[in-house]
């Protein structure tokens, strides 16, 4: 273990998780460089609370933590942990994409209440359900649309994804912002009914913007947790990050379930279930 004070490797155990440096004579714990250092609760409990915050309100989390760990945590502490450790724990959730790495993106915005005024919750996702960017602004203008597209481009470049088509409801901000995707991207204006389009030599009989509308229905359930209102723009964008994380986790769970069904291990497991006359829904 390297000494955190003099950077020497001449250290030894000094009881429990504590070490002592033979060069400078100072002691330290092994997680001194950890972001959880000097917290009264363990890193496992804090990580568990941050995960639960995505799925349930703080009042319910308090009951779960007291039942499982016998610890009392205030709602303010739960929110503070979420703000501090959210990006650390959920910044690198992988997306499951098609083999050709070419996607069709759908964008839409939703009205919300921010500080007693009307705000806009912007979302951009592909046809497979992967959410690339989400942001909250106070105006439905070109600047906000470009910010949404630039956020998605950062993630797309990191994953090596190329946008074939950008589907929107035809708002002027989307039309102008679509140029940021490059010349190879075709901007498509359509609604719920859908239209037929040619994209890069391939014919699509019906393309709709229902993917974005479906995301809005999920967002409705999420916003009910906050009573559809936020005190400040920062609080709204913090909630947007939480919603982004929730969507990424759902996509991972869905992809893992599909892989499990198609894998040889999953097939053998199903055959075993049938041989033992167990119902399929008895196995998670």
PDB file of C-alpha atoms in Angstrom:
ATOM      1  CA  UNK A   1       0.000   0.000   0.000  1.00  0.00           C
ATOM      2  CA  UNK A   2       1.403   3.388  -1.012  1.00  0.00           C
ATOM      3  CA  UNK A   3       1.592   6.106   1.611  1.00  0.00           C
ATOM      4  CA  UNK A   4      -0.768   8.980   0.785  1.00  0.00           C
ATOM      5  CA  UNK A   5       1.510  11.490   2.541  1.00  0.00           C
ATOM      6  CA  UNK A   6       5.046  10.843   1.220  1.00  0.00           C
ATOM      7  CA  UNK A   7       4.141   8.434  -1.649  1.00  0.00           C
ATOM      8  CA  UNK A   8       6.444   5.740  -0.241  1.00  0.00           C
ATOM      9  CA  UNK A   9       5.727   2.039  -0.692  1.00  0.00           C
ATOM     10  CA  UNK A  10       7.565   1.146   2.548  1.00  0.00           C
ATOM     11  CA  UNK A  11       4.377   0.610   4.572  1.00  0.00           C
ATOM     12  CA  UNK A  12       2.983  -2.067   6.869  1.00  0.00           C
ATOM     13  CA  UNK A  13      -0.304  -3.094   8.445  1.00  0.00           C
ATOM     14  CA  UNK A  14      -1.180  -1.247  11.621  1.00  0.00           C
ATOM     15  CA  UNK A  15      -4.367  -3.063  12.641  1.00  0.00           C
ATOM     16  CA  UNK A  16      -7.670  -3.453  10.813  1.00  0.00           C
ATOM     17  CA  UNK A  17      -7.757  -1.338   7.658  1.00  0.00           C
ATOM     18  CA  UNK A  18      -5.072   1.080   8.894  1.00  0.00           C
ATOM     19  CA  UNK A  19      -1.485   1.259   7.559  1.00  0.00           C
ATOM     20  CA  UNK A  20       1.703   2.874   8.861  1.00  0.00           C
ATOM     21  CA  UNK A  21       4.511   4.331   6.726  1.00  0.00           C
ATOM     22  CA  UNK A  22       8.021   3.324   7.855  1.00  0.00           C
ATOM     23  CA  UNK A  23       9.550   6.407   6.183  1.00  0.00           C
ATOM     24  CA  UNK A  24       7.421   9.299   7.473  1.00  0.00           C
ATOM     25  CA  UNK A  25       5.883   7.453  10.435  1.00  0.00           C
ATOM     26  CA  UNK A  26       2.327   8.594   9.684  1.00  0.00           C
ATOM     27  CA  UNK A  27      -0.714   6.306   9.588  1.00  0.00           C
ATOM     28  CA  UNK A  28      -3.592   6.210   7.118  1.00  0.00           C
ATOM     29  CA  UNK A  29      -6.508   4.002   6.061  1.00  0.00           C
ATOM     30  CA  UNK A  30      -6.643   2.167   2.739  1.00  0.00           C
ATOM     31  CA  UNK A  31      -9.641   4.136   1.435  1.00  0.00           C
ATOM     32  CA  UNK A  32      -8.182   7.566   2.244  1.00  0.00           C
ATOM     33  CA  UNK A  33      -8.180   8.505  -1.470  1.00  0.00           C
ATOM     34  CA  UNK A  34     -11.716   7.209  -1.930  1.00  0.00           C
ATOM     35  CA  UNK A  35     -14.552   9.746  -2.451  1.00  0.00           C
ATOM     36  CA  UNK A  36     -16.325   8.037   0.494  1.00  0.00           C
ATOM     37  CA  UNK A  37     -13.504   8.956   2.910  1.00  0.00           C
ATOM     38  CA  UNK A  38     -14.595  10.612   6.186  1.00  0.00           C
ATOM     39  CA  UNK A  39     -18.235   9.580   5.705  1.00  0.00           C
ATOM     40  CA  UNK A  40     -19.896   8.111   8.782  1.00  0.00           C
ATOM     41  CA  UNK A  41     -21.658   5.431   6.717  1.00  0.00           C
ATOM     42  CA  UNK A  42     -20.008   2.718   4.625  1.00  0.00           C
ATOM     43  CA  UNK A  43     -19.482   3.045   0.876  1.00  0.00           C
ATOM     44  CA  UNK A  44     -21.777   0.044   0.294  1.00  0.00           C
ATOM     45  CA  UNK A  45     -24.676   1.696   2.128  1.00  0.00           C
ATOM     46  CA  UNK A  46     -24.142   5.043   0.362  1.00  0.00           C
ATOM     47  CA  UNK A  47     -23.980   3.379  -3.070  1.00  0.00           C
ATOM     48  CA  UNK A  48     -27.131   1.408  -2.278  1.00  0.00           C
ATOM     49  CA  UNK A  49     -28.972   4.580  -1.267  1.00  0.00           C
ATOM     50  CA  UNK A  50     -27.904   6.387  -4.456  1.00  0.00           C
ATOM     51  CA  UNK A  51     -29.186   3.441  -6.499  1.00  0.00           C
ATOM     52  CA  UNK A  52     -32.509   3.338  -4.626  1.00  0.00           C
ATOM     53  CA  UNK A  53     -33.005   7.094  -5.122  1.00  0.00           C
ATOM     54  CA  UNK A  54     -33.471   6.445  -8.844  1.00  0.00           C
ATOM     55  CA  UNK A  55     -36.444   4.171  -8.218  1.00  0.00           C
ATOM     56  CA  UNK A  56     -38.209   5.476  -5.084  1.00  0.00           C
ATOM     57  CA  UNK A  57     -38.693   8.650  -2.999  1.00  0.00           C
ATOM     58  CA  UNK A  58     -36.450   9.395   0.025  1.00  0.00           C
ATOM     59  CA  UNK A  59     -39.200   8.561   2.540  1.00  0.00           C
ATOM     60  CA  UNK A  60     -39.381   4.996   1.202  1.00  0.00           C
ATOM     61  CA  UNK A  61     -35.589   4.715   1.145  1.00  0.00           C
ATOM     62  CA  UNK A  62     -35.479   5.585   4.845  1.00  0.00           C
ATOM     63  CA  UNK A  63     -37.732   2.606   5.599  1.00  0.00           C
ATOM     64  CA  UNK A  64     -35.635   0.237   3.460  1.00  0.00           C
ATOM     65  CA  UNK A  65     -32.334   1.343   5.014  1.00  0.00           C
ATOM     66  CA  UNK A  66     -33.666   1.077   8.576  1.00  0.00           C
ATOM     67  CA  UNK A  67     -35.125  -2.386   7.848  1.00  0.00           C
ATOM     68  CA  UNK A  68     -31.984  -3.779   6.171  1.00  0.00           C
ATOM     69  CA  UNK A  69     -29.143  -1.991   7.993  1.00  0.00           C
ATOM     70  CA  UNK A  70     -30.744  -0.622  11.158  1.00  0.00           C
ATOM     71  CA  UNK A  71     -29.499   2.878  10.222  1.00  0.00           C
ATOM     72  CA  UNK A  72     -31.446   6.137  10.303  1.00  0.00           C
ATOM     73  CA  UNK A  73     -30.713   8.491   7.407  1.00  0.00           C
ATOM     74  CA  UNK A  74     -32.439  11.846   6.875  1.00  0.00           C
ATOM     75  CA  UNK A  75     -34.054  12.815   3.574  1.00  0.00           C
ATOM     76  CA  UNK A  76     -31.610  15.722   3.209  1.00  0.00           C
ATOM     77  CA  UNK A  77     -28.647  13.322   3.563  1.00  0.00           C
ATOM     78  CA  UNK A  78     -30.124  11.029   0.908  1.00  0.00           C
ATOM     79  CA  UNK A  79     -30.468  13.939  -1.519  1.00  0.00           C
ATOM     80  CA  UNK A  80     -26.948  15.181  -0.745  1.00  0.00           C
ATOM     81  CA  UNK A  81     -25.489  11.717  -1.400  1.00  0.00           C
ATOM     82  CA  UNK A  82     -27.345  11.567  -4.693  1.00  0.00           C
ATOM     83  CA  UNK A  83     -25.969  14.918  -5.843  1.00  0.00           C
ATOM     84  CA  UNK A  84     -22.413  14.077  -4.779  1.00  0.00           C
ATOM     85  CA  UNK A  85     -22.050  10.461  -5.942  1.00  0.00           C
ATOM     86  CA  UNK A  86     -24.542  10.157  -8.818  1.00  0.00           C
ATOM     87  CA  UNK A  87     -22.066  10.969 -11.590  1.00  0.00           C
ATOM     88  CA  UNK A  88     -19.361   8.885  -9.928  1.00  0.00           C
ATOM     89  CA  UNK A  89     -21.441   5.704  -9.755  1.00  0.00           C
ATOM     90  CA  UNK A  90     -23.461   5.963 -12.980  1.00  0.00           C
ATOM     91  CA  UNK A  91     -21.290   7.888 -15.433  1.00  0.00           C
ATOM     92  CA  UNK A  92     -20.146   4.847 -17.456  1.00  0.00           C
ATOM     93  CA  UNK A  93     -23.257   2.715 -17.946  1.00  0.00           C
ATOM     94  CA  UNK A  94     -22.752   1.016 -21.357  1.00  0.00           C
ATOM     95  CA  UNK A  95     -25.374   1.144 -24.088  1.00  0.00           C
ATOM     96  CA  UNK A  96     -26.379  -1.890 -26.137  1.00  0.00           C
ATOM     97  CA  UNK A  97     -26.385  -0.925 -29.810  1.00  0.00           C
ATOM     98  CA  UNK A  98     -26.836  -2.706 -33.161  1.00  0.00           C
ATOM     99  CA  UNK A  99     -23.821  -4.272 -34.825  1.00  0.00           C
ATOM    100  CA  UNK A 100     -23.671  -1.705 -37.647  1.00  0.00           C
ATOM    101  CA  UNK A 101     -23.609   1.237 -35.156  1.00  0.00           C
ATOM    102  CA  UNK A 102     -26.066   3.222 -37.307  1.00  0.00           C
ATOM    103  CA  UNK A 103     -29.164   4.600 -35.591  1.00  0.00           C
ATOM    104  CA  UNK A 104     -32.214   6.773 -36.184  1.00  0.00           C
ATOM    105  CA  UNK A 105     -32.683   9.478 -33.552  1.00  0.00           C
ATOM    106  CA  UNK A 106     -35.989  10.866 -32.263  1.00  0.00           C
ATOM    107  CA  UNK A 107     -36.382  14.158 -30.395  1.00  0.00           C
ATOM    108  CA  UNK A 108     -39.208  15.785 -28.483  1.00  0.00           C
ATOM    109  CA  UNK A 109     -39.775  18.185 -25.599  1.00  0.00           C
ATOM    110  CA  UNK A 110     -42.235  18.321 -22.719  1.00  0.00           C
ATOM    111  CA  UNK A 111     -43.640  21.174 -20.637  1.00  0.00           C
ATOM    112  CA  UNK A 112     -42.727  21.233 -16.932  1.00  0.00           C
ATOM    113  CA  UNK A 113     -42.919  23.760 -14.091  1.00  0.00           C
ATOM    114  CA  UNK A 114     -39.613  25.331 -13.007  1.00  0.00           C
ATOM    115  CA  UNK A 115     -39.785  27.929 -10.239  1.00  0.00           C
ATOM    116  CA  UNK A 116     -43.390  28.780 -11.074  1.00  0.00           C
ATOM    117  CA  UNK A 117     -42.599  29.303 -14.763  1.00  0.00           C
ATOM    118  CA  UNK A 118     -42.958  27.107 -17.819  1.00  0.00           C
ATOM    119  CA  UNK A 119     -39.847  25.132 -18.729  1.00  0.00           C
ATOM    120  CA  UNK A 120     -39.011  22.533 -21.356  1.00  0.00           C
ATOM    121  CA  UNK A 121     -37.677  19.023 -20.844  1.00  0.00           C
ATOM    122  CA  UNK A 122     -35.791  17.989 -24.004  1.00  0.00           C
ATOM    123  CA  UNK A 123     -35.035  14.348 -24.830  1.00  0.00           C
ATOM    124  CA  UNK A 124     -33.218  12.624 -27.678  1.00  0.00           C
ATOM    125  CA  UNK A 125     -33.205   8.831 -28.113  1.00  0.00           C
ATOM    126  CA  UNK A 126     -32.776   6.204 -30.848  1.00  0.00           C
ATOM    127  CA  UNK A 127     -35.265   3.648 -32.181  1.00  0.00           C
ATOM    128  CA  UNK A 128     -33.859   0.994 -29.809  1.00  0.00           C
ATOM    129  CA  UNK A 129     -34.771   2.988 -26.701  1.00  0.00           C
ATOM    130  CA  UNK A 130     -31.276   4.270 -25.821  1.00  0.00           C
ATOM    131  CA  UNK A 131     -31.473   7.794 -24.403  1.00  0.00           C
ATOM    132  CA  UNK A 132     -28.526   9.892 -25.642  1.00  0.00           C
ATOM    133  CA  UNK A 133     -29.264  13.257 -24.083  1.00  0.00           C
ATOM    134  CA  UNK A 134     -31.820  14.985 -21.908  1.00  0.00           C
ATOM    135  CA  UNK A 135     -31.803  18.551 -20.629  1.00  0.00           C
ATOM    136  CA  UNK A 136     -34.122  21.146 -19.098  1.00  0.00           C
ATOM    137  CA  UNK A 137     -34.212  24.752 -20.329  1.00  0.00           C
ATOM    138  CA  UNK A 138     -36.497  27.733 -19.911  1.00  0.00           C
ATOM    139  CA  UNK A 139     -36.880  28.456 -23.633  1.00  0.00           C
ATOM    140  CA  UNK A 140     -37.883  26.455 -26.689  1.00  0.00           C
ATOM    141  CA  UNK A 141     -35.275  27.992 -28.953  1.00  0.00           C
ATOM    142  CA  UNK A 142     -32.386  27.110 -31.256  1.00  0.00           C
ATOM    143  CA  UNK A 143     -29.786  27.447 -28.491  1.00  0.00           C
ATOM    144  CA  UNK A 144     -31.507  24.745 -26.417  1.00  0.00           C
ATOM    145  CA  UNK A 145     -31.914  22.439 -29.407  1.00  0.00           C
ATOM    146  CA  UNK A 146     -28.221  22.794 -30.317  1.00  0.00           C
ATOM    147  CA  UNK A 147     -27.230  22.089 -26.725  1.00  0.00           C
ATOM    148  CA  UNK A 148     -29.286  18.878 -26.825  1.00  0.00           C
ATOM    149  CA  UNK A 149     -27.705  17.778 -30.105  1.00  0.00           C
ATOM    150  CA  UNK A 150     -24.150  18.579 -28.935  1.00  0.00           C
ATOM    151  CA  UNK A 151     -24.689  16.538 -25.764  1.00  0.00           C
ATOM    152  CA  UNK A 152     -25.833  13.572 -27.845  1.00  0.00           C
ATOM    153  CA  UNK A 153     -22.895  13.969 -30.255  1.00  0.00           C
ATOM    154  CA  UNK A 154     -20.424  13.657 -27.369  1.00  0.00           C
ATOM    155  CA  UNK A 155     -21.969  10.330 -26.405  1.00  0.00           C
ATOM    156  CA  UNK A 156     -22.239   9.169 -30.019  1.00  0.00           C
ATOM    157  CA  UNK A 157     -18.561   9.853 -30.748  1.00  0.00           C
ATOM    158  CA  UNK A 158     -17.604   7.987 -27.588  1.00  0.00           C
ATOM    159  CA  UNK A 159     -19.626   4.948 -28.724  1.00  0.00           C
ATOM    160  CA  UNK A 160     -18.764   5.226 -32.419  1.00  0.00           C
ATOM    161  CA  UNK A 161     -22.411   5.691 -33.434  1.00  0.00           C
ATOM    162  CA  UNK A 162     -23.528   7.350 -36.685  1.00  0.00           C
ATOM    163  CA  UNK A 163     -26.921   9.032 -37.097  1.00  0.00           C
ATOM    164  CA  UNK A 164     -28.699   8.097 -40.340  1.00  0.00           C
ATOM    165  CA  UNK A 165     -31.867  10.110 -39.704  1.00  0.00           C
ATOM    166  CA  UNK A 166     -33.094  12.691 -37.215  1.00  0.00           C
ATOM    167  CA  UNK A 167     -36.863  12.526 -36.602  1.00  0.00           C
ATOM    168  CA  UNK A 168     -38.726  15.461 -35.054  1.00  0.00           C
ATOM    169  CA  UNK A 169     -42.105  17.210 -35.063  1.00  0.00           C
ATOM    170  CA  UNK A 170     -40.860  19.908 -37.434  1.00  0.00           C
ATOM    171  CA  UNK A 171     -40.103  22.683 -34.931  1.00  0.00           C
ATOM    172  CA  UNK A 172     -37.773  25.311 -36.499  1.00  0.00           C
ATOM    173  CA  UNK A 173     -35.199  24.769 -33.736  1.00  0.00           C
ATOM    174  CA  UNK A 174     -34.897  21.068 -34.649  1.00  0.00           C
ATOM    175  CA  UNK A 175     -34.611  21.792 -38.366  1.00  0.00           C
ATOM    176  CA  UNK A 176     -31.662  24.147 -37.864  1.00  0.00           C
ATOM    177  CA  UNK A 177     -29.983  22.045 -35.174  1.00  0.00           C
ATOM    178  CA  UNK A 178     -30.120  18.887 -37.320  1.00  0.00           C
ATOM    179  CA  UNK A 179     -27.236  20.240 -39.453  1.00  0.00           C
ATOM    180  CA  UNK A 180     -24.883  19.495 -36.556  1.00  0.00           C
ATOM    181  CA  UNK A 181     -25.248  15.771 -37.295  1.00  0.00           C
ATOM    182  CA  UNK A 182     -23.559  16.229 -40.671  1.00  0.00           C
ATOM    183  CA  UNK A 183     -24.536  15.850 -44.296  1.00  0.00           C
ATOM    184  CA  UNK A 184     -25.045  12.084 -44.065  1.00  0.00           C
ATOM    185  CA  UNK A 185     -27.959  12.613 -41.635  1.00  0.00           C
ATOM    186  CA  UNK A 186     -31.439  13.152 -43.093  1.00  0.00           C
ATOM    187  CA  UNK A 187     -33.911  15.268 -41.151  1.00  0.00           C
ATOM    188  CA  UNK A 188     -37.424  13.747 -41.113  1.00  0.00           C
ATOM    189  CA  UNK A 189     -40.535  15.642 -40.040  1.00  0.00           C
ATOM    190  CA  UNK A 190     -43.335  13.318 -39.001  1.00  0.00           C
ATOM    191  CA  UNK A 191     -45.850  12.726 -36.216  1.00  0.00           C
ATOM    192  CA  UNK A 192     -47.826   9.861 -34.750  1.00  0.00           C
ATOM    193  CA  UNK A 193     -49.372   8.776 -38.063  1.00  0.00           C
ATOM    194  CA  UNK A 194     -46.043   8.239 -39.799  1.00  0.00           C
ATOM    195  CA  UNK A 195     -44.786   8.493 -43.373  1.00  0.00           C
ATOM    196  CA  UNK A 196     -42.701   6.444 -45.802  1.00  0.00           C
ATOM    197  CA  UNK A 197     -39.072   7.516 -46.417  1.00  0.00           C
ATOM    198  CA  UNK A 198     -35.907   6.471 -48.242  1.00  0.00           C
ATOM    199  CA  UNK A 199     -32.827   6.627 -46.007  1.00  0.00           C
ATOM    200  CA  UNK A 200     -29.415   5.918 -47.529  1.00  0.00           C
ATOM    201  CA  UNK A 201     -30.883   3.726 -50.250  1.00  0.00           C
ATOM    202  CA  UNK A 202     -33.146   1.761 -47.892  1.00  0.00           C
ATOM    203  CA  UNK A 203     -36.939   2.096 -47.974  1.00  0.00           C
ATOM    204  CA  UNK A 204     -38.867   2.465 -44.704  1.00  0.00           C
ATOM    205  CA  UNK A 205     -42.641   2.096 -45.231  1.00  0.00           C
ATOM    206  CA  UNK A 206     -43.594   3.904 -42.007  1.00  0.00           C
ATOM    207  CA  UNK A 207     -41.481   6.131 -39.765  1.00  0.00           C
ATOM    208  CA  UNK A 208     -43.176   7.822 -36.808  1.00  0.00           C
ATOM    209  CA  UNK A 209     -42.090   9.837 -33.809  1.00  0.00           C
ATOM    210  CA  UNK A 210     -43.815   7.401 -31.449  1.00  0.00           C
ATOM    211  CA  UNK A 211     -40.466   6.502 -29.849  1.00  0.00           C
ATOM    212  CA  UNK A 212     -40.218  10.005 -28.398  1.00  0.00           C
ATOM    213  CA  UNK A 213     -43.889   9.912 -27.369  1.00  0.00           C
ATOM    214  CA  UNK A 214     -43.306   6.582 -25.624  1.00  0.00           C
ATOM    215  CA  UNK A 215     -40.416   8.130 -23.705  1.00  0.00           C
ATOM    216  CA  UNK A 216     -42.690  10.979 -22.635  1.00  0.00           C
ATOM    217  CA  UNK A 217     -45.097   8.461 -21.099  1.00  0.00           C
ATOM    218  CA  UNK A 218     -42.202   7.060 -19.027  1.00  0.00           C
ATOM    219  CA  UNK A 219     -41.260  10.612 -18.128  1.00  0.00           C
ATOM    220  CA  UNK A 220     -44.801  11.234 -16.841  1.00  0.00           C
ATOM    221  CA  UNK A 221     -44.378   8.507 -14.217  1.00  0.00           C
ATOM    222  CA  UNK A 222     -40.945   9.854 -13.290  1.00  0.00           C
ATOM    223  CA  UNK A 223     -42.150  13.462 -12.933  1.00  0.00           C
ATOM    224  CA  UNK A 224     -44.968  12.347 -10.630  1.00  0.00           C
ATOM    225  CA  UNK A 225     -42.206  11.687  -8.083  1.00  0.00           C
ATOM    226  CA  UNK A 226     -41.429  15.432  -8.140  1.00  0.00           C
ATOM    227  CA  UNK A 227     -45.080  16.571  -8.440  1.00  0.00           C
ATOM    228  CA  UNK A 228     -44.255  17.829 -11.975  1.00  0.00           C
ATOM    229  CA  UNK A 229     -42.518  20.874 -10.491  1.00  0.00           C
ATOM    230  CA  UNK A 230     -38.971  21.929  -9.622  1.00  0.00           C
ATOM    231  CA  UNK A 231     -37.846  24.906  -7.518  1.00  0.00           C
ATOM    232  CA  UNK A 232     -34.838  25.801  -9.701  1.00  0.00           C
ATOM    233  CA  UNK A 233     -33.400  24.983 -13.113  1.00  0.00           C
ATOM    234  CA  UNK A 234     -30.447  23.220 -11.480  1.00  0.00           C
ATOM    235  CA  UNK A 235     -32.799  20.913  -9.557  1.00  0.00           C
ATOM    236  CA  UNK A 236     -34.610  20.100 -12.801  1.00  0.00           C
ATOM    237  CA  UNK A 237     -31.360  19.233 -14.594  1.00  0.00           C
ATOM    238  CA  UNK A 238     -30.279  17.072 -11.645  1.00  0.00           C
ATOM    239  CA  UNK A 239     -33.544  15.183 -12.071  1.00  0.00           C
ATOM    240  CA  UNK A 240     -32.820  14.900 -15.807  1.00  0.00           C
ATOM    241  CA  UNK A 241     -29.499  13.197 -15.008  1.00  0.00           C
ATOM    242  CA  UNK A 242     -31.331  10.767 -12.743  1.00  0.00           C
ATOM    243  CA  UNK A 243     -33.846  10.006 -15.499  1.00  0.00           C
ATOM    244  CA  UNK A 244     -30.962   9.453 -17.951  1.00  0.00           C
ATOM    245  CA  UNK A 245     -29.424   6.956 -15.539  1.00  0.00           C
ATOM    246  CA  UNK A 246     -32.762   5.189 -15.032  1.00  0.00           C
ATOM    247  CA  UNK A 247     -33.235   4.773 -18.800  1.00  0.00           C
ATOM    248  CA  UNK A 248     -29.673   3.443 -19.217  1.00  0.00           C
ATOM    249  CA  UNK A 249     -30.216   0.904 -16.441  1.00  0.00           C
ATOM    250  CA  UNK A 250     -33.510  -0.255 -17.960  1.00  0.00           C
ATOM    251  CA  UNK A 251     -31.861  -0.758 -21.346  1.00  0.00           C
ATOM    252  CA  UNK A 252     -29.082  -2.789 -19.731  1.00  0.00           C
ATOM    253  CA  UNK A 253     -31.548  -4.981 -17.860  1.00  0.00           C
ATOM    254  CA  UNK A 254     -33.550  -5.545 -21.047  1.00  0.00           C
ATOM    255  CA  UNK A 255     -30.457  -6.351 -23.106  1.00  0.00           C
ATOM    256  CA  UNK A 256     -29.159  -8.759 -20.440  1.00  0.00           C
ATOM    257  CA  UNK A 257     -32.522 -10.524 -20.345  1.00  0.00           C
ATOM    258  CA  UNK A 258     -32.565 -10.915 -24.137  1.00  0.00           C
ATOM    259  CA  UNK A 259     -28.985 -12.198 -24.122  1.00  0.00           C
ATOM    260  CA  UNK A 260     -29.852 -14.677 -21.382  1.00  0.00           C
ATOM    261  CA  UNK A 261     -32.763 -16.061 -23.402  1.00  0.00           C
ATOM    262  CA  UNK A 262     -30.669 -16.468 -26.553  1.00  0.00           C
ATOM    263  CA  UNK A 263     -27.542 -17.832 -24.843  1.00  0.00           C
ATOM    264  CA  UNK A 264     -26.785 -21.507 -24.467  1.00  0.00           C
ATOM    265  CA  UNK A 265     -26.908 -21.190 -20.680  1.00  0.00           C
ATOM    266  CA  UNK A 266     -30.391 -19.730 -20.899  1.00  0.00           C
ATOM    267  CA  UNK A 267     -31.565 -22.524 -23.198  1.00  0.00           C
ATOM    268  CA  UNK A 268     -30.191 -25.187 -20.843  1.00  0.00           C
ATOM    269  CA  UNK A 269     -31.865 -23.434 -17.920  1.00  0.00           C
ATOM    270  CA  UNK A 270     -35.234 -23.451 -19.691  1.00  0.00           C
ATOM    271  CA  UNK A 271     -34.825 -27.158 -20.524  1.00  0.00           C
ATOM    272  CA  UNK A 272     -34.081 -27.863 -16.849  1.00  0.00           C
ATOM    273  CA  UNK A 273     -37.201 -25.935 -15.808  1.00  0.00           C
ATOM    274  CA  UNK A 274     -39.331 -27.997 -18.191  1.00  0.00           C
ATOM    275  CA  UNK A 275     -37.759 -31.247 -16.962  1.00  0.00           C
ATOM    276  CA  UNK A 276     -38.538 -30.392 -13.349  1.00  0.00           C
ATOM    277  CA  UNK A 277     -42.070 -29.209 -14.252  1.00  0.00           C
ATOM    278  CA  UNK A 278     -41.418 -25.764 -12.791  1.00  0.00           C
ATOM    279  CA  UNK A 279     -43.376 -22.817 -14.207  1.00  0.00           C
ATOM    280  CA  UNK A 280     -41.225 -20.419 -16.239  1.00  0.00           C
ATOM    281  CA  UNK A 281     -42.227 -17.421 -14.144  1.00  0.00           C
ATOM    282  CA  UNK A 282     -40.835 -19.082 -11.009  1.00  0.00           C
ATOM    283  CA  UNK A 283     -37.299 -18.224 -12.150  1.00  0.00           C
ATOM    284  CA  UNK A 284     -36.233 -14.596 -12.277  1.00  0.00           C
TER     285      UNK A 284
END
